[in-house]
GROMACS .gro file of C-alpha atoms in nm:
model
  279
    1VAL     CA    1   0.018   0.004  -0.010
    2LEU     CA    2   0.281   0.249   0.076
    3LEU     CA    3   0.427   0.179  -0.257
    4GLY     CA    4   0.141   0.233  -0.390
    5ILE     CA    5   0.094   0.577  -0.226
    6PHE     CA    6   0.460   0.705  -0.315
    7PHE     CA    7   0.466   0.524  -0.688
    8GLY     CA    8   0.161   0.442  -0.796
    9GLY     CA    9   0.129   0.786  -1.006
   10ARG     CA   10   0.506   0.755  -1.194
   11GLY     CA   11   0.316   0.547  -1.481
   12GLN     CA   12   0.581   0.204  -1.585
   13PHE     CA   13   0.820   0.288  -1.339
   14GLY     CA   14   0.611   0.250  -1.022
   15GLY     CA   15   0.485  -0.065  -1.150
   16HIS     CA   16   0.857  -0.145  -1.166
   17VAL     CA   17   0.905  -0.066  -0.836
   18ILE     CA   18   0.601  -0.236  -0.675
   19PHE     CA   19   0.647  -0.574  -0.870
   20GLY     CA   20   1.005  -0.593  -0.794
   21ALA     CA   21   0.930  -0.548  -0.459
   22PHE     CA   22   0.678  -0.803  -0.485
   23GLY     CA   23   0.921  -1.036  -0.607
   24VAL     CA   24   1.176  -0.975  -0.368
   25LEU     CA   25   0.932  -1.002  -0.087
   26ALA     CA   26   0.780  -1.371  -0.245
   27LEU     CA   27   1.161  -1.511  -0.225
   28VAL     CA   28   1.222  -1.429   0.097
   29VAL     CA   29   0.905  -1.565   0.262
   30LEU     CA   30   0.964  -1.925   0.072
   31VAL     CA   31   1.306  -1.899   0.221
   32LEU     CA   32   1.190  -1.847   0.550
   33ARG     CA   33   0.895  -2.092   0.517
   34LEU     CA   34   1.194  -2.348   0.400
   35THR     CA   35   1.310  -2.322   0.729
   36ILE     CA   36   0.954  -2.427   0.934
   37PRO     CA   37   0.967  -2.734   1.117
   38GLU     CA   38   0.742  -3.024   1.088
   39SER     CA   39   0.461  -3.073   1.330
   40ALA     CA   40   0.488  -3.271   1.607
   41SER     CA   41   0.149  -3.434   1.446
   42TRP     CA   42   0.307  -3.546   1.107
   43LEU     CA   43   0.623  -3.634   1.291
   44ALA     CA   44   0.436  -3.909   1.426
   45ALA     CA   45   0.185  -3.981   1.161
   46ARG     CA   46   0.603  -4.077   0.957
   47ASP     CA   47   0.736  -4.267   1.249
   48GLU     CA   48   0.390  -4.457   1.215
   49GLN     CA   49   0.390  -4.540   0.874
   50ALA     CA   50   0.770  -4.600   0.924
   51ARG     CA   51   0.656  -4.854   1.172
   52GLY     CA   52   0.369  -4.982   1.004
   53ILE     CA   53   0.121  -4.869   1.242
   54ALA     CA   54  -0.205  -4.833   1.049
   55THR     CA   55  -0.311  -4.494   1.224
   56ILE     CA   56  -0.599  -4.265   1.022
   57ARG     CA   57  -0.293  -4.020   0.978
   58ALA     CA   58  -0.029  -4.253   0.886
   59ASP     CA   59  -0.256  -4.428   0.638
   60LYS     CA   60  -0.472  -4.165   0.466
   61VAL     CA   61  -0.238  -4.015   0.265
   62SER     CA   62  -0.334  -4.048  -0.121
   63LEU     CA   63  -0.491  -3.830  -0.373
   64ARG     CA   64  -0.754  -4.090  -0.350
   65ASP     CA   65  -0.836  -4.084  -0.030
   66LEU     CA   66  -0.916  -3.700  -0.066
   67VAL     CA   67  -1.210  -3.783  -0.292
   68GLN     CA   68  -1.313  -4.100  -0.105
   69ALA     CA   69  -1.534  -4.146   0.187
   70PRO     CA   70  -1.525  -4.002   0.446
   71TYR     CA   71  -1.312  -3.699   0.305
   72GLY     CA   72  -1.489  -3.637  -0.073
   73ARG     CA   73  -1.804  -3.493   0.022
   74LYS     CA   74  -1.584  -3.210   0.263
   75PHE     CA   75  -1.325  -3.176   0.004
   76VAL     CA   76  -1.538  -3.117  -0.276
   77VAL     CA   77  -1.776  -2.883  -0.060
   78LEU     CA   78  -1.402  -2.677   0.011
   79VAL     CA   79  -1.377  -2.671  -0.354
   80LEU     CA   80  -1.661  -2.546  -0.519
   81TYR     CA   81  -1.690  -2.312  -0.182
   82TYR     CA   82  -1.376  -2.121  -0.168
   83ALA     CA   83  -1.325  -2.059  -0.568
   84LEU     CA   84  -1.666  -1.925  -0.618
   85ALA     CA   85  -1.584  -1.692  -0.311
   86SER     CA   86  -1.274  -1.653  -0.427
   87VAL     CA   87  -1.355  -1.571  -0.770
   88ALA     CA   88  -1.598  -1.295  -0.665
   89VAL     CA   89  -1.328  -1.167  -0.419
   90SER     CA   90  -1.063  -1.139  -0.662
   91VAL     CA   91  -1.238  -0.840  -0.810
   92ALA     CA   92  -1.211  -0.598  -0.537
   93GLY     CA   93  -0.889  -0.787  -0.425
   94SER     CA   94  -0.686  -0.756  -0.771
   95PHE     CA   95  -0.821  -0.481  -0.911
   96GLY     CA   96  -0.949  -0.229  -0.623
   97THR     CA   97  -0.712   0.021  -0.721
   98TYR     CA   98  -0.795  -0.056  -1.107
   99VAL     CA   99  -1.187   0.044  -1.053
  100ALA     CA  100  -1.118   0.295  -0.797
  101VAL     CA  101  -0.896   0.514  -1.117
  102ASN     CA  102  -1.093   0.428  -1.408
  103VAL     CA  103  -1.417   0.374  -1.301
  104ALA     CA  104  -1.452   0.607  -1.003
  105GLY     CA  105  -1.217   0.860  -1.122
  106VAL     CA  106  -1.007   0.824  -0.820
  107SER     CA  107  -0.587   0.849  -0.802
  108VAL     CA  108  -0.370   0.550  -0.715
  109SER     CA  109  -0.215   0.748  -0.446
  110ARG     CA  110  -0.572   0.898  -0.295
  111TYR     CA  111  -0.690   0.599  -0.288
  112SER     CA  112  -0.376   0.418  -0.209
  113THR     CA  113  -0.406   0.631   0.140
  114VAL     CA  114  -0.687   0.604   0.210
  115SER     CA  115  -0.729   0.198   0.170
  116LEU     CA  116  -0.464   0.186   0.463
  117ILE     CA  117  -0.729   0.188   0.691
  118ALA     CA  118  -0.823  -0.138   0.523
  119LEU     CA  119  -0.496  -0.276   0.709
  120PRO     CA  120  -0.609  -0.235   1.113
  121ILE     CA  121  -0.935  -0.370   1.020
  122ALA     CA  122  -0.836  -0.681   0.872
  123VAL     CA  123  -0.637  -0.731   1.177
  124LEU     CA  124  -0.887  -0.625   1.421
  125ALA     CA  125  -1.158  -0.846   1.238
  126GLY     CA  126  -0.880  -1.203   1.204
  127LEU     CA  127  -0.842  -1.094   1.590
  128TRP     CA  128  -1.232  -1.128   1.637
  129PHE     CA  129  -1.272  -1.436   1.408
  130MET     CA  130  -1.044  -1.618   1.648
  131THR     CA  131  -1.252  -1.572   1.949
  132VAL     CA  132  -1.557  -1.768   1.790
  133ALA     CA  133  -1.376  -1.968   1.573
  134ASP     CA  134  -1.381  -2.264   1.839
  135THR     CA  135  -1.747  -2.179   1.962
  136ARG     CA  136  -2.108  -2.288   1.822
  137LEU     CA  137  -2.084  -1.875   1.729
  138ARG     CA  138  -1.873  -1.954   1.406
  139MET     CA  139  -2.170  -2.092   1.160
  140PRO     CA  140  -2.391  -1.730   1.271
  141TYR     CA  141  -2.105  -1.539   1.226
  142TYR     CA  142  -2.010  -1.706   0.922
  143ILE     CA  143  -2.349  -1.627   0.757
  144ALA     CA  144  -2.328  -1.264   0.882
  145GLY     CA  145  -2.002  -1.216   0.706
  146SER     CA  146  -2.127  -1.365   0.364
  147ILE     CA  147  -2.395  -1.119   0.358
  148LEU     CA  148  -2.247  -0.844   0.391
  149VAL     CA  149  -1.943  -0.909   0.154
  150VAL     CA  150  -2.226  -0.992  -0.133
  151VAL     CA  151  -2.361  -0.656   0.021
  152SER     CA  152  -2.044  -0.474   0.013
  153ASN     CA  153  -2.036  -0.592  -0.354
  154LEU     CA  154  -2.378  -0.435  -0.427
  155ILE     CA  155  -2.280  -0.092  -0.280
  156PRO     CA  156  -2.127   0.006  -0.630
  157VAL     CA  157  -2.403  -0.139  -0.814
  158ILE     CA  158  -2.685   0.049  -0.618
  159PHE     CA  159  -2.545   0.388  -0.567
  160GLY     CA  160  -2.291   0.383  -0.892
  161PHE     CA  161  -1.921   0.396  -0.847
  162THR     CA  162  -1.693   0.700  -0.679
  163PHE     CA  163  -1.457   0.709  -0.411
  164VAL     CA  164  -1.693   0.662  -0.115
  165THR     CA  165  -1.881   0.413  -0.262
  166VAL     CA  166  -1.560   0.213  -0.360
  167ILE     CA  167  -1.368   0.252  -0.040
  168GLY     CA  168  -1.671   0.187   0.167
  169SER     CA  169  -1.719  -0.141  -0.016
  170VAL     CA  170  -1.383  -0.243   0.044
  171PHE     CA  171  -1.385  -0.201   0.388
  172LEU     CA  172  -1.653  -0.392   0.456
  173ALA     CA  173  -1.545  -0.641   0.242
  174THR     CA  174  -1.252  -0.670   0.462
  175PHE     CA  175  -1.445  -0.676   0.791
  176ALA     CA  176  -1.701  -0.940   0.701
  177GLY     CA  177  -1.471  -1.165   0.488
  178ALA     CA  178  -1.261  -1.250   0.807
  179PHE     CA  179  -1.561  -1.440   0.916
  180CYS     CA  180  -1.625  -1.629   0.593
  181PHE     CA  181  -1.355  -1.586   0.365
  182GLU     CA  182  -0.975  -1.772   0.394
  183THR     CA  183  -0.950  -1.740   0.749
  184ILE     CA  184  -1.281  -2.027   0.830
  185MET     CA  185  -1.149  -2.206   0.497
  186LYS     CA  186  -0.827  -2.267   0.708
  187VAL     CA  187  -1.032  -2.417   0.985
  188TRP     CA  188  -1.242  -2.640   0.771
  189THR     CA  189  -0.952  -2.772   0.634
  190GLN     CA  190  -0.761  -2.824   0.945
  191GLU     CA  191  -1.041  -2.967   1.073
  192SER     CA  192  -1.184  -3.219   0.761
  193PHE     CA  193  -0.839  -3.425   0.693
  194PRO     CA  194  -0.595  -3.619   0.878
  195THR     CA  195  -0.218  -3.504   0.909
  196MET     CA  196  -0.091  -3.661   0.623
  197LEU     CA  197  -0.361  -3.525   0.392
  198ARG     CA  198  -0.401  -3.229   0.501
  199GLY     CA  199  -0.082  -3.012   0.318
  200THR     CA  200  -0.270  -3.189  -0.029
  201ALA     CA  201  -0.607  -3.071   0.046
  202GLN     CA  202  -0.536  -2.750   0.144
  203GLY     CA  203  -0.314  -2.728  -0.176
  204ALA     CA  204  -0.578  -2.832  -0.402
  205ILE     CA  205  -0.796  -2.604  -0.265
  206TYR     CA  206  -0.574  -2.336  -0.315
  207ALA     CA  207  -0.488  -2.403  -0.623
  208ILE     CA  208  -0.770  -2.474  -0.778
  209SER     CA  209  -0.937  -2.119  -0.680
  210ARG     CA  210  -0.594  -1.968  -0.774
  211PHE     CA  211  -0.664  -2.079  -1.135
  212ALA     CA  212  -1.012  -2.002  -1.101
  213ALA     CA  213  -0.936  -1.621  -1.040
  214ALA     CA  214  -0.696  -1.597  -1.234
  215GLY     CA  215  -0.945  -1.691  -1.547
  216LEU     CA  216  -1.194  -1.397  -1.439
  217ASN     CA  217  -0.861  -1.186  -1.416
  218VAL     CA  218  -0.790  -1.229  -1.766
  219VAL     CA  219  -1.132  -1.053  -1.885
  220THR     CA  220  -1.168  -0.840  -1.531
  221PRO     CA  221  -1.029  -0.538  -1.701
  222ALA     CA  222  -1.218  -0.561  -2.019
  223LEU     CA  223  -1.591  -0.644  -1.853
  224LEU     CA  224  -1.531  -0.330  -1.648
  225VAL     CA  225  -1.472  -0.110  -1.935
  226LEU     CA  226  -1.835  -0.255  -2.082
  227ASN     CA  227  -2.030  -0.332  -1.761
  228PRO     CA  228  -1.854  -0.243  -1.427
  229LYS     CA  229  -2.219  -0.249  -1.265
  230GLY     CA  230  -2.261  -0.569  -1.453
  231LEU     CA  231  -2.001  -0.718  -1.341
  232TYR     CA  232  -2.036  -0.660  -0.943
  233LEU     CA  233  -2.372  -0.768  -0.968
  234ALA     CA  234  -2.248  -1.111  -1.142
  235ILE     CA  235  -2.006  -1.149  -0.889
  236SER     CA  236  -2.180  -1.083  -0.602
  237VAL     CA  237  -2.447  -1.374  -0.724
  238VAL     CA  238  -2.163  -1.595  -0.804
  239ALA     CA  239  -2.039  -1.508  -0.385
  240ALA     CA  240  -2.390  -1.572  -0.265
  241VAL     CA  241  -2.354  -1.958  -0.424
  242GLY     CA  242  -1.999  -1.993  -0.276
  243PHE     CA  243  -2.124  -1.911   0.061
  244GLY     CA  244  -2.439  -2.065   0.042
  245ILE     CA  245  -2.242  -2.459  -0.092
  246GLY     CA  246  -2.012  -2.341   0.239
  247TRP     CA  247  -2.275  -2.316   0.503
  248TRP     CA  248  -2.488  -2.622   0.361
  249GLY     CA  249  -2.169  -2.854   0.347
  250PHE     CA  250  -2.082  -2.728   0.706
  251ARG     CA  251  -2.359  -2.663   0.880
  252HIS     CA  252  -2.404  -3.014   1.083
  253ASN     CA  253  -2.040  -3.032   1.121
  254THR     CA  254  -1.943  -3.280   1.401
  255ARG     CA  255  -1.667  -3.497   1.287
  256ASN     CA  256  -1.292  -3.326   1.386
  257GLU     CA  257  -0.996  -3.508   1.258
  258PHE     CA  258  -0.773  -3.368   1.527
  259ASP     CA  259  -1.002  -3.652   1.775
  260VAL     CA  260  -1.027  -3.939   1.537
  261GLU     CA  261  -0.685  -3.941   1.349
  262GLN     CA  262  -0.457  -4.134   1.607
  263GLN     CA  263  -0.672  -4.431   1.585
  264ILE     CA  264  -0.640  -4.750   1.371
  265VAL     CA  265  -0.815  -4.781   1.075
  266PRO     CA  266  -1.067  -5.006   1.117
  267GLY     CA  267  -1.002  -5.308   1.001
  268ALA     CA  268  -0.696  -5.257   0.954
  269ALA     CA  269  -0.372  -5.491   1.074
  270VAL     CA  270  -0.215  -5.393   1.365
  271ALA     CA  271   0.155  -5.378   1.413
  272SER     CA  272   0.324  -5.529   1.694
  273VAL     CA  273   0.615  -5.363   1.686
  274GLU     CA  274   0.850  -5.156   1.965
  275PRO     CA  275   0.798  -4.829   1.983
  276ALA     CA  276   1.094  -4.650   1.792
  277PRO     CA  277   1.371  -4.514   2.015
  278ALA     CA  278   1.338  -4.112   2.100
  279VAL     CA  279   1.624  -3.937   1.971
   0.00000   0.00000   0.00000
């Protein structure tokens, strides 16, 4: 955001600076991520695999397991919900500045400066979500957040594209999205799959959603030129469908893999081997 404030009005040079900074930061993050150790649960599951102990977390590891019971239904729900929600959110997320400049007639620096307020909003909303994520209020907050995200996209449709409506839409979506978008997707994914399948599931969900959003992003500028209100109305409908799928799939969710993944797979032979020596 700060780069947008200082370099957003510098034309192609500003674009080079901003995207160059993104590239450097991405490399730094990648290097840092490679230093993160594996979790105790993952290490235990790998040890169980090596010793032939067929616990759920050690036995359920393949892509085939991902699409079979009891995981297939949740995987499909998460893919559809998050892909549709990502497509809807990507317009404002990836083209918020573009919309402000080319549709609402706001300068890059002005939009970037005011949009700084969205950062503390996002942090506060994320902290708020953490207080309800493990309570019975999770789904009511999800429903409320979903409705507000849909409404946020409808604000420019109803009142036109101005600086106030565009920035108001961003602020509302930023706050409400903390309860119904990526945060809850990660929680549902963590709870829905055992240790050795969890990373594969979340990676697949992310990949499908990113490619879906990228497909829309290719034509988003043209659609904004053609009919910006029509595009925002369409993504409101897409968001509503996606959030509805998430609600349908998890409204009665009771199984948490963290509670059962250490159990032996039903019908599996139990290996009689000595525990691995402590290191």
